[in-house]
PDB file of C-alpha atoms in Angstrom:
ATOM      1  CA  MET A1202       0.021  -0.003   0.176  1.00  0.00           C
ATOM      2  CA  PRO A1203       1.373   3.259  -1.057  1.00  0.00           C
ATOM      3  CA  LEU A1204       2.638   5.667   1.923  1.00  0.00           C
ATOM      4  CA  GLU A1205       0.916   8.476   0.640  1.00  0.00           C
ATOM      5  CA  GLU A1206      -2.423   6.145   1.547  1.00  0.00           C
ATOM      6  CA  ILE A1207      -1.172   5.424   4.651  1.00  0.00           C
ATOM      7  CA  ARG A1208      -0.960   9.073   5.663  1.00  0.00           C
ATOM      8  CA  SER A1209      -4.436  10.109   4.273  1.00  0.00           C
ATOM      9  CA  ARG A1210      -6.003   7.088   5.977  1.00  0.00           C
ATOM     10  CA  ILE A1211      -4.470   8.445   9.259  1.00  0.00           C
ATOM     11  CA  ALA A1212      -5.461  12.165   8.535  1.00  0.00           C
ATOM     12  CA  LYS A1213      -9.136  11.038   8.170  1.00  0.00           C
ATOM     13  CA  ALA A1214      -9.158   8.849  11.358  1.00  0.00           C
ATOM     14  CA  GLU A1215      -7.767  12.110  13.226  1.00  0.00           C
ATOM     15  CA  LYS A1216     -10.428  14.289  11.612  1.00  0.00           C
ATOM     16  CA  GLN A1217     -13.165  11.726  12.431  1.00  0.00           C
ATOM     17  CA  ALA A1218     -11.786  11.143  16.061  1.00  0.00           C
ATOM     18  CA  GLY A1219     -11.787  15.123  16.650  1.00  0.00           C
ATOM     19  CA  ARG A1220      -7.888  14.976  16.487  1.00  0.00           C
ATOM     20  CA  MET A1221      -5.845  17.661  15.209  1.00  0.00           C
ATOM     21  CA  PRO A1222      -4.171  17.063  12.147  1.00  0.00           C
ATOM     22  CA  GLY A1223      -0.660  15.704  12.269  1.00  0.00           C
ATOM     23  CA  SER A1224      -1.517  14.779  16.076  1.00  0.00           C
ATOM     24  CA  VAL A1225      -0.633  10.927  15.449  1.00  0.00           C
ATOM     25  CA  GLN A1226       3.180  10.125  14.286  1.00  0.00           C
ATOM     26  CA  LEU A1227       3.640   7.259  12.047  1.00  0.00           C
ATOM     27  CA  ILE A1228       6.030   4.734  13.001  1.00  0.00           C
ATOM     28  CA  ALA A1229       7.011   3.012   9.360  1.00  0.00           C
ATOM     29  CA  VAL A1230       8.416  -0.699  10.880  1.00  0.00           C
ATOM     30  CA  SER A1231      11.343  -1.458   9.410  1.00  0.00           C
ATOM     31  CA  LYS A1232      12.429  -4.504  10.531  1.00  0.00           C
ATOM     32  CA  VAL A1233      13.588  -7.124   9.043  1.00  0.00           C
ATOM     33  CA  GLN A1234      13.109  -5.022   5.719  1.00  0.00           C
ATOM     34  CA  PRO A1235      15.954  -4.791   2.877  1.00  0.00           C
ATOM     35  CA  ASP A1236      17.884  -1.805   2.940  1.00  0.00           C
ATOM     36  CA  GLU A1237      16.222  -1.287  -0.753  1.00  0.00           C
ATOM     37  CA  ARG A1238      12.785  -1.096   0.537  1.00  0.00           C
ATOM     38  CA  VAL A1239      13.566   1.361   3.436  1.00  0.00           C
ATOM     39  CA  GLU A1240      15.597   3.467   1.077  1.00  0.00           C
ATOM     40  CA  ALA A1241      12.857   3.833  -0.846  1.00  0.00           C
ATOM     41  CA  VAL A1242      10.338   5.030   1.842  1.00  0.00           C
ATOM     42  CA  LEU A1243      13.022   7.770   2.484  1.00  0.00           C
ATOM     43  CA  GLN A1244      13.414   8.726  -0.749  1.00  0.00           C
ATOM     44  CA  GLU A1245       9.803   9.448  -0.467  1.00  0.00           C
ATOM     45  CA  GLY A1246      10.577  12.062   2.175  1.00  0.00           C
ATOM     46  CA  HIS A1247       9.334   9.599   5.477  1.00  0.00           C
ATOM     47  CA  ARG A1248      11.773   9.864   8.295  1.00  0.00           C
ATOM     48  CA  CYS A1249       9.874   8.096  11.456  1.00  0.00           C
ATOM     49  CA  PHE A1250      10.794   4.398  11.493  1.00  0.00           C
ATOM     50  CA  GLY A1251      10.920   1.671  14.311  1.00  0.00           C
ATOM     51  CA  GLU A1252      12.947  -1.650  14.487  1.00  0.00           C
ATOM     52  CA  ASN A1253      12.636  -4.369  16.743  1.00  0.00           C
ATOM     53  CA  LYS A1254      16.175  -5.642  17.499  1.00  0.00           C
ATOM     54  CA  VAL A1255      19.236  -3.251  18.539  1.00  0.00           C
ATOM     55  CA  GLN A1256      21.679  -5.191  16.360  1.00  0.00           C
ATOM     56  CA  GLU A1257      19.695  -5.223  13.266  1.00  0.00           C
ATOM     57  CA  ALA A1258      19.384  -1.839  14.021  1.00  0.00           C
ATOM     58  CA  ALA A1259      22.999  -1.264  14.385  1.00  0.00           C
ATOM     59  CA  GLY A1260      23.779  -2.785  11.015  1.00  0.00           C
ATOM     60  CA  LYS A1261      20.886  -0.599   9.183  1.00  0.00           C
ATOM     61  CA  TRP A1262      20.840   2.498  10.148  1.00  0.00           C
ATOM     62  CA  PRO A1263      24.076   4.605  10.834  1.00  0.00           C
ATOM     63  CA  GLY A1264      24.406   4.816   6.770  1.00  0.00           C
ATOM     64  CA  PHE A1265      21.209   6.136   6.392  1.00  0.00           C
ATOM     65  CA  VAL A1266      21.730   8.634   8.967  1.00  0.00           C
ATOM     66  CA  GLU A1267      24.692   9.898   7.262  1.00  0.00           C
ATOM     67  CA  GLN A1268      22.723   9.785   3.911  1.00  0.00           C
ATOM     68  CA  PHE A1269      19.142  11.373   5.065  1.00  0.00           C
ATOM     69  CA  ASP A1270      19.025  14.267   7.283  1.00  0.00           C
ATOM     70  CA  GLY A1271      16.119  14.123  10.521  1.00  0.00           C
ATOM     71  CA  ILE A1272      15.844  10.711  10.585  1.00  0.00           C
ATOM     72  CA  ASP A1273      13.693   9.557  14.341  1.00  0.00           C
ATOM     73  CA  LEU A1274      14.361   5.785  15.186  1.00  0.00           C
ATOM     74  CA  HIS A1275      12.195   4.183  17.395  1.00  0.00           C
ATOM     75  CA  LEU A1276      13.109   0.770  19.392  1.00  0.00           C
ATOM     76  CA  ILE A1277       9.724  -1.087  19.501  1.00  0.00           C
ATOM     77  CA  GLY A1278      10.998  -4.731  20.250  1.00  0.00           C
ATOM     78  CA  PRO A1279      12.291  -6.263  23.810  1.00  0.00           C
ATOM     79  CA  LEU A1280      15.692  -4.289  25.255  1.00  0.00           C
ATOM     80  CA  GLN A1281      18.002  -6.558  26.912  1.00  0.00           C
ATOM     81  CA  THR A1282      19.934  -4.645  29.586  1.00  0.00           C
ATOM     82  CA  ASN A1283      23.357  -5.699  28.092  1.00  0.00           C
ATOM     83  CA  LYS A1284      22.079  -3.631  24.856  1.00  0.00           C
ATOM     84  CA  THR A1285      20.789  -0.440  26.975  1.00  0.00           C
ATOM     85  CA  ARG A1286      24.202   1.690  26.496  1.00  0.00           C
ATOM     86  CA  GLN A1287      23.968   0.928  22.409  1.00  0.00           C
ATOM     87  CA  ALA A1288      20.412   1.425  22.167  1.00  0.00           C
ATOM     88  CA  MET A1289      20.633   4.633  23.726  1.00  0.00           C
ATOM     89  CA  GLU A1290      23.274   5.923  21.193  1.00  0.00           C
ATOM     90  CA  LEU A1291      21.450   4.532  18.390  1.00  0.00           C
ATOM     91  CA  PHE A1292      17.461   5.462  19.117  1.00  0.00           C
ATOM     92  CA  ASP A1293      15.476   8.546  19.889  1.00  0.00           C
ATOM     93  CA  SER A1294      12.851   6.848  21.373  1.00  0.00           C
ATOM     94  CA  ILE A1295      12.270   3.373  23.137  1.00  0.00           C
ATOM     95  CA  HIS A1296       8.791   2.161  23.853  1.00  0.00           C
ATOM     96  CA  SER A1297       9.540  -1.185  25.382  1.00  0.00           C
ATOM     97  CA  VAL A1298      10.612   0.105  29.274  1.00  0.00           C
ATOM     98  CA  ASP A1299       8.942  -2.814  31.592  1.00  0.00           C
ATOM     99  CA  ARG A1300      10.927  -3.858  34.284  1.00  0.00           C
ATOM    100  CA  PRO A1301      12.782  -2.104  37.536  1.00  0.00           C
ATOM    101  CA  LYS A1302      16.174  -3.502  36.231  1.00  0.00           C
ATOM    102  CA  LEU A1303      16.196  -2.081  32.723  1.00  0.00           C
ATOM    103  CA  ALA A1304      14.741   1.779  34.483  1.00  0.00           C
ATOM    104  CA  ASN A1305      17.849   1.586  36.937  1.00  0.00           C
ATOM    105  CA  THR A1306      20.008   1.180  33.789  1.00  0.00           C
ATOM    106  CA  LEU A1307      18.519   3.525  31.883  1.00  0.00           C
ATOM    107  CA  ALA A1308      19.059   6.425  34.396  1.00  0.00           C
ATOM    108  CA  ARG A1309      22.521   5.263  35.390  1.00  0.00           C
ATOM    109  CA  LEU A1310      23.488   5.389  31.359  1.00  0.00           C
ATOM    110  CA  ALA A1311      21.271   8.789  31.070  1.00  0.00           C
ATOM    111  CA  GLN A1312      23.575  10.433  34.203  1.00  0.00           C
ATOM    112  CA  GLU A1313      26.532   9.284  32.556  1.00  0.00           C
ATOM    113  CA  LEU A1314      26.036   9.680  28.613  1.00  0.00           C
ATOM    114  CA  GLY A1315      24.330  12.827  29.744  1.00  0.00           C
ATOM    115  CA  LYS A1316      21.098  12.188  27.505  1.00  0.00           C
ATOM    116  CA  CYS A1317      18.116   9.745  26.891  1.00  0.00           C
ATOM    117  CA  PRO A1318      15.605   8.843  24.323  1.00  0.00           C
ATOM    118  CA  GLU A1319      12.382   9.396  24.924  1.00  0.00           C
ATOM    119  CA  LEU A1320      10.581   6.530  26.853  1.00  0.00           C
ATOM    120  CA  PHE A1321       7.543   4.533  26.802  1.00  0.00           C
ATOM    121  CA  ILE A1322       6.341   1.825  29.087  1.00  0.00           C
ATOM    122  CA  GLN A1323       5.435  -1.384  27.597  1.00  0.00           C
ATOM    123  CA  VAL A1324       1.897  -2.538  29.424  1.00  0.00           C
ATOM    124  CA  ASN A1325       1.179  -6.003  28.794  1.00  0.00           C
ATOM    125  CA  THR A1326      -2.708  -5.328  28.941  1.00  0.00           C
ATOM    126  CA  GLY A1327      -3.817  -9.003  27.612  1.00  0.00           C
ATOM    127  CA  GLU A1328      -1.699 -10.089  30.799  1.00  0.00           C
ATOM    128  CA  GLU A1329       0.061 -12.581  28.157  1.00  0.00           C
ATOM    129  CA  GLU A1330       2.783 -15.083  29.669  1.00  0.00           C
ATOM    130  CA  GLN A1331       4.888 -15.060  26.836  1.00  0.00           C
ATOM    131  CA  LYS A1332       4.780 -11.184  26.272  1.00  0.00           C
ATOM    132  CA  ALA A1333       6.788  -8.597  27.515  1.00  0.00           C
ATOM    133  CA  GLY A1334       5.016  -5.514  29.646  1.00  0.00           C
ATOM    134  CA  VAL A1335       4.380  -4.342  33.232  1.00  0.00           C
ATOM    135  CA  LEU A1336       0.980  -5.764  34.441  1.00  0.00           C
ATOM    136  CA  PRO A1337      -1.889  -3.229  34.224  1.00  0.00           C
ATOM    137  CA  SER A1338      -2.582  -3.448  37.822  1.00  0.00           C
ATOM    138  CA  ASP A1339       1.562  -2.461  38.370  1.00  0.00           C
ATOM    139  CA  ALA A1340       1.620   0.289  35.992  1.00  0.00           C
ATOM    140  CA  ASP A1341       1.178   3.386  38.550  1.00  0.00           C
ATOM    141  CA  ALA A1342       3.613   2.190  40.351  1.00  0.00           C
ATOM    142  CA  PHE A1343       6.192   1.532  38.040  1.00  0.00           C
ATOM    143  CA  ILE A1344       5.409   4.833  36.281  1.00  0.00           C
ATOM    144  CA  ALA A1345       5.988   6.550  39.509  1.00  0.00           C
ATOM    145  CA  GLU A1346       9.177   4.785  40.262  1.00  0.00           C
ATOM    146  CA  CYS A1347      10.476   5.676  36.749  1.00  0.00           C
ATOM    147  CA  ARG A1348       9.432   9.472  37.386  1.00  0.00           C
ATOM    148  CA  GLN A1349      11.548   8.726  40.831  1.00  0.00           C
ATOM    149  CA  LEU A1350      14.487   7.619  38.294  1.00  0.00           C
ATOM    150  CA  ASP A1351      14.022  11.155  36.524  1.00  0.00           C
ATOM    151  CA  LEU A1352      13.682   9.444  33.178  1.00  0.00           C
ATOM    152  CA  PRO A1353      11.982  11.326  30.394  1.00  0.00           C
ATOM    153  CA  LEU A1354       8.807   9.843  30.153  1.00  0.00           C
ATOM    154  CA  LYS A1355       6.834  10.187  26.803  1.00  0.00           C
ATOM    155  CA  GLY A1356       3.936   7.710  27.322  1.00  0.00           C
ATOM    156  CA  LEU A1357       2.517   4.251  27.280  1.00  0.00           C
ATOM    157  CA  MET A1358       2.622   0.899  24.525  1.00  0.00           C
ATOM    158  CA  CYS A1359       0.784  -1.670  24.254  1.00  0.00           C
ATOM    159  CA  ILE A1360       0.452  -4.842  21.893  1.00  0.00           C
ATOM    160  CA  PRO A1361      -3.049  -5.826  22.298  1.00  0.00           C
ATOM    161  CA  PRO A1362      -3.521 -10.220  22.365  1.00  0.00           C
ATOM    162  CA  VAL A1363      -4.068 -11.228  18.493  1.00  0.00           C
ATOM    163  CA  GLU A1364      -7.664 -12.997  19.428  1.00  0.00           C
ATOM    164  CA  GLU A1365      -8.695 -10.433  21.354  1.00  0.00           C
ATOM    165  CA  GLU A1366     -10.896  -7.155  20.265  1.00  0.00           C
ATOM    166  CA  ALA A1367      -8.069  -4.307  20.458  1.00  0.00           C
ATOM    167  CA  SER A1368      -9.882  -1.233  20.913  1.00  0.00           C
ATOM    168  CA  LEU A1369     -10.658  -2.915  24.524  1.00  0.00           C
ATOM    169  CA  HIS A1370      -6.515  -2.860  24.906  1.00  0.00           C
ATOM    170  CA  PHE A1371      -6.462   0.365  23.477  1.00  0.00           C
ATOM    171  CA  ALA A1372      -8.979   2.327  25.914  1.00  0.00           C
ATOM    172  CA  LEU A1373      -7.209   0.535  28.803  1.00  0.00           C
ATOM    173  CA  LEU A1374      -3.868   1.887  27.768  1.00  0.00           C
ATOM    174  CA  ALA A1375      -5.623   5.393  27.370  1.00  0.00           C
ATOM    175  CA  LYS A1376      -7.259   5.288  30.798  1.00  0.00           C
ATOM    176  CA  ILE A1377      -3.852   4.053  32.830  1.00  0.00           C
ATOM    177  CA  ALA A1378      -2.004   7.010  31.040  1.00  0.00           C
ATOM    178  CA  GLU A1379      -4.417   9.776  31.525  1.00  0.00           C
ATOM    179  CA  ARG A1380      -4.622   8.797  35.321  1.00  0.00           C
ATOM    180  CA  ASN A1381      -0.747   9.266  35.352  1.00  0.00           C
ATOM    181  CA  GLY A1382      -0.071  12.492  33.560  1.00  0.00           C
ATOM    182  CA  LEU A1383       0.917  10.941  30.599  1.00  0.00           C
ATOM    183  CA  LYS A1384       0.132  11.874  26.843  1.00  0.00           C
ATOM    184  CA  GLY A1385       2.061   9.411  24.409  1.00  0.00           C
ATOM    185  CA  LEU A1386       0.334   6.342  23.399  1.00  0.00           C
ATOM    186  CA  SER A1387       2.208   3.956  21.137  1.00  0.00           C
ATOM    187  CA  MET A1388      -0.542   1.676  20.094  1.00  0.00           C
ATOM    188  CA  GLY A1389      -2.184   0.577  16.494  1.00  0.00           C
ATOM    189  CA  MET A1390      -0.398  -1.438  13.883  1.00  0.00           C
ATOM    190  CA  SER A1391      -1.545  -2.114   9.846  1.00  0.00           C
ATOM    191  CA  GLY A1392      -4.917  -3.496  11.080  1.00  0.00           C
ATOM    192  CA  ASP A1393      -6.242  -1.529  13.599  1.00  0.00           C
ATOM    193  CA  PHE A1394      -4.395   1.911  13.320  1.00  0.00           C
ATOM    194  CA  GLU A1395      -7.669   3.481  12.918  1.00  0.00           C
ATOM    195  CA  LYS A1396      -9.409   2.006  15.822  1.00  0.00           C
ATOM    196  CA  ALA A1397      -6.204   3.091  18.179  1.00  0.00           C
ATOM    197  CA  ILE A1398      -6.554   6.873  16.636  1.00  0.00           C
ATOM    198  CA  ALA A1399     -10.007   7.047  17.713  1.00  0.00           C
ATOM    199  CA  LEU A1400      -9.192   6.336  21.378  1.00  0.00           C
ATOM    200  CA  GLY A1401      -5.871   8.590  21.602  1.00  0.00           C
ATOM    201  CA  ALA A1402      -3.214   6.893  19.773  1.00  0.00           C
ATOM    202  CA  THR A1403      -0.519   9.428  19.469  1.00  0.00           C
ATOM    203  CA  HIS A1404       2.430   7.034  18.084  1.00  0.00           C
ATOM    204  CA  VAL A1405       0.888   4.335  15.267  1.00  0.00           C
ATOM    205  CA  ARG A1406       3.653   1.229  14.267  1.00  0.00           C
ATOM    206  CA  VAL A1407       2.559   0.153  10.580  1.00  0.00           C
ATOM    207  CA  GLY A1408       5.297  -2.126   8.800  1.00  0.00           C
ATOM    208  CA  SER A1409       3.295  -4.659   6.490  1.00  0.00           C
ATOM    209  CA  ALA A1410       1.013  -2.137   4.810  1.00  0.00           C
ATOM    210  CA  ILE A1411       3.832   0.651   3.844  1.00  0.00           C
ATOM    211  CA  PHE A1412       6.614  -2.048   2.899  1.00  0.00           C
ATOM    212  CA  GLY A1413       4.820  -5.632   2.108  1.00  0.00           C
ATOM    213  CA  ALA A1414       5.606  -8.983   3.301  1.00  0.00           C
ATOM    214  CA  ARG A1415       8.484  -9.507   5.743  1.00  0.00           C
ATOM    215  CA  THR A1416      11.569 -10.855   4.069  1.00  0.00           C
ATOM    216  CA  TYR A1417      13.346 -13.225   7.283  1.00  0.00           C
TER     217      TYR A1417
END
């Protein structure tokens, strides 16, 4: 699907939800996509991208950053503590802060490096055992803990269970964010981003609809 079509669907969803035009940021999820597909989207003028793995991003993005101005790179996959420094140097935003050990490592390195990416806390809204994220019942306490560490919290992120109605999970995430005074909501993917926008998403993560099927 052309990038322009995704943009126009986002604009339409913003309008229908009574949102300001441009209030939703499109993260083009470029994980496991070949460089030529990523470059084609860069040539179209898009600059905001999402990657799942630090190592893959480290091999892909430094060259593009030299070639194209204004790239905004988001880590949307799980972050191992031992990759935190590399992630902080590579990414502008990290969407997968999900445990105290990682929060403490980010805080320590932020002091050392004198900078920190914008951070989203991942909430496991479906309480799925195999999925990363803090449980909804623990979210308030973990948000408070991250604030005590002086981390630059932008908002919350979720990945709803595949077999459940996504809107219920988006509404839950929005509720947790609102009561904690957080503005950022990273939610919604290729199949459900319009629903996410209706419920307040500020960042939608769209991959296959832009790039086509993934190449593993």
